[in-house]
Coordinates of C-alpha atoms in Angstrom, one line a residue:
M1 CA 0.1 0.1 0.0
S2 CA 1.1 3.5 -0.6
T3 CA 1.0 6.4 1.7
A4 CA 0.3 8.8 -1.1
A5 CA -2.6 6.7 -2.2
L6 CA -4.2 6.4 1.2
L7 CA -4.0 10.1 1.8
Q8 CA -5.5 10.7 -1.7
E9 CA -8.4 8.4 -1.1
Y10 CA -9.1 9.7 2.3
E11 CA -9.1 13.2 1.0
D12 CA -11.3 12.3 -2.1
L13 CA -13.9 10.8 0.4
G14 CA -14.0 14.0 2.3
G15 CA -11.9 13.0 5.1
V16 CA -10.5 16.0 7.2
M17 CA -7.0 15.9 8.7
D18 CA -5.6 17.5 11.8
A19 CA -4.1 20.7 10.3
S20 CA -1.1 20.3 12.9
V21 CA 0.1 17.3 11.2
R22 CA 2.0 18.3 8.1
D23 CA 4.2 15.2 7.0
N24 CA 2.6 12.5 5.0
A25 CA 3.9 9.8 7.5
G26 CA 2.2 11.5 10.3
R27 CA -1.1 11.9 8.3
A28 CA -1.0 8.4 7.2
F29 CA -0.5 7.1 10.7
Q30 CA -3.5 9.5 11.8
I31 CA -5.7 7.8 9.2
S32 CA -4.5 4.4 10.3
R33 CA -5.5 5.0 13.8
L34 CA -8.8 6.5 12.8
A35 CA -9.5 3.3 10.7
I36 CA -8.8 1.3 13.8
A37 CA -11.2 3.2 15.9
G38 CA -13.9 2.6 13.4
D39 CA -14.0 6.0 11.5
P40 CA -16.1 5.3 8.4
T41 CA -14.2 7.6 6.0
A42 CA -10.8 6.1 7.0
R43 CA -12.2 2.5 6.9
K44 CA -13.7 3.3 3.4
A45 CA -10.2 4.6 2.1
Y46 CA -8.7 1.4 3.5
A47 CA -11.3 -0.6 1.9
I48 CA -10.7 1.0 -1.5
L49 CA -6.9 0.4 -1.3
G50 CA -7.7 -3.1 -0.1
G51 CA -9.3 -4.1 -3.2
Y52 CA -6.1 -3.1 -5.2
L53 CA -3.9 -4.8 -2.6
A54 CA -6.0 -8.1 -2.9
E55 CA -5.6 -7.9 -6.9
G56 CA -1.8 -7.8 -6.4
I57 CA -1.8 -10.5 -3.7
A58 CA -3.9 -12.8 -5.9
N59 CA -1.5 -12.4 -8.7
I60 CA 1.5 -13.5 -6.4
F61 CA -0.6 -16.6 -5.3
N62 CA -1.5 -17.5 -8.9
L63 CA 2.0 -17.2 -10.3
F64 CA 4.1 -18.6 -7.4
D65 CA 1.6 -20.4 -5.2
P66 CA 3.0 -19.8 -1.7
Q67 CA 1.7 -21.3 1.3
A68 CA 1.4 -17.8 3.0
L69 CA 2.1 -14.2 2.5
V70 CA 3.3 -12.0 5.2
I71 CA 2.5 -8.3 5.0
S72 CA 4.3 -5.6 7.1
G73 CA 4.5 -2.0 7.0
G74 CA 3.3 1.2 9.0
L75 CA 0.1 1.4 7.0
V76 CA -1.0 -2.2 7.9
E77 CA 0.4 -2.3 11.4
G78 CA -2.4 -3.2 13.9
Q79 CA -4.9 -3.5 11.0
R80 CA -6.0 -7.2 11.6
E81 CA -9.5 -6.6 10.3
F82 CA -8.2 -4.9 7.2
I83 CA -6.0 -8.0 6.5
R84 CA -8.9 -10.3 7.0
E85 CA -10.9 -8.3 4.5
V86 CA -8.1 -8.4 2.1
E87 CA -7.8 -12.2 2.6
K88 CA -11.5 -12.7 2.0
C89 CA -11.3 -10.6 -1.3
V90 CA -8.1 -12.7 -2.5
T91 CA -10.0 -16.0 -1.8
G92 CA -12.8 -14.6 -4.1
I93 CA -10.3 -13.8 -6.9
L94 CA -8.3 -16.8 -6.9
H95 CA -9.4 -19.8 -9.0
F96 CA -8.5 -22.1 -6.2
G97 CA -9.5 -19.7 -3.4
E98 CA -12.3 -22.0 -1.9
K99 CA -10.4 -25.2 -2.2
R100 CA -7.2 -23.9 -0.5
K101 CA -7.8 -20.5 1.2
P102 CA -4.9 -18.3 0.9
Q103 CA -3.0 -17.3 4.3
I104 CA -2.3 -13.7 4.6
E105 CA -0.7 -12.7 7.9
L106 CA 0.7 -9.4 9.5
A107 CA 4.3 -9.6 10.4
A108 CA 5.0 -10.0 14.0
S109 CA 7.9 -7.5 13.9
G110 CA 5.6 -4.7 12.6
H111 CA 7.2 -2.1 10.2
H112 CA 10.7 -3.2 11.1
T113 CA 10.4 -6.5 9.3
G114 CA 12.0 -5.3 6.2
V115 CA 15.1 -4.0 7.9
Q116 CA 15.3 -7.1 9.9
G117 CA 15.2 -9.3 6.8
A118 CA 17.8 -7.3 5.2
G119 CA 20.1 -7.5 8.2
A120 CA 19.7 -11.3 8.5
L121 CA 20.6 -11.7 4.7
V122 CA 23.7 -9.8 5.4
F123 CA 24.6 -11.9 8.3
E124 CA 23.7 -15.1 6.4
R125 CA 26.1 -14.1 3.6
L126 CA 29.0 -13.3 6.0
S127 CA 28.8 -16.9 7.6

C-alpha cells in the first residue's frame, strides 16, 4: 500500500485531517488510527486500497503459489480486520480460493520486518 494513495483516497472521500500534522507519514498514521477506531471515512479509504492490494496478492498466489504471504509496514500495522478483509477478497479472486484458502498474515515484527530481513541476509552471507 502507498502512503500517497491512502492520503488521496481519504481526502477524495471528504476526510478531514488534523492541520497540525504536516508530514505524509504522520497523516497516514492518523488515518490508520482512525480506521482502527472505526471511523467510516478512514475505513472506506482502506477498503478501496484493500481491493487493489488484493488483486496484487492474488497475482502473487496465482504465479508462485506460496503457502502464505506475510505483510508488513506502517500502514497495515495493527490492521488485523483490514488484513482479514483483504484475505477474503483474495479468496474470491483466486481460481483455487475456495479449495485452499490463501493465508495472509501481518508480520509479527511490525514495520521493522524489512530492515530485519535485510540484516539477516547480510549476516547469512557473512557466515
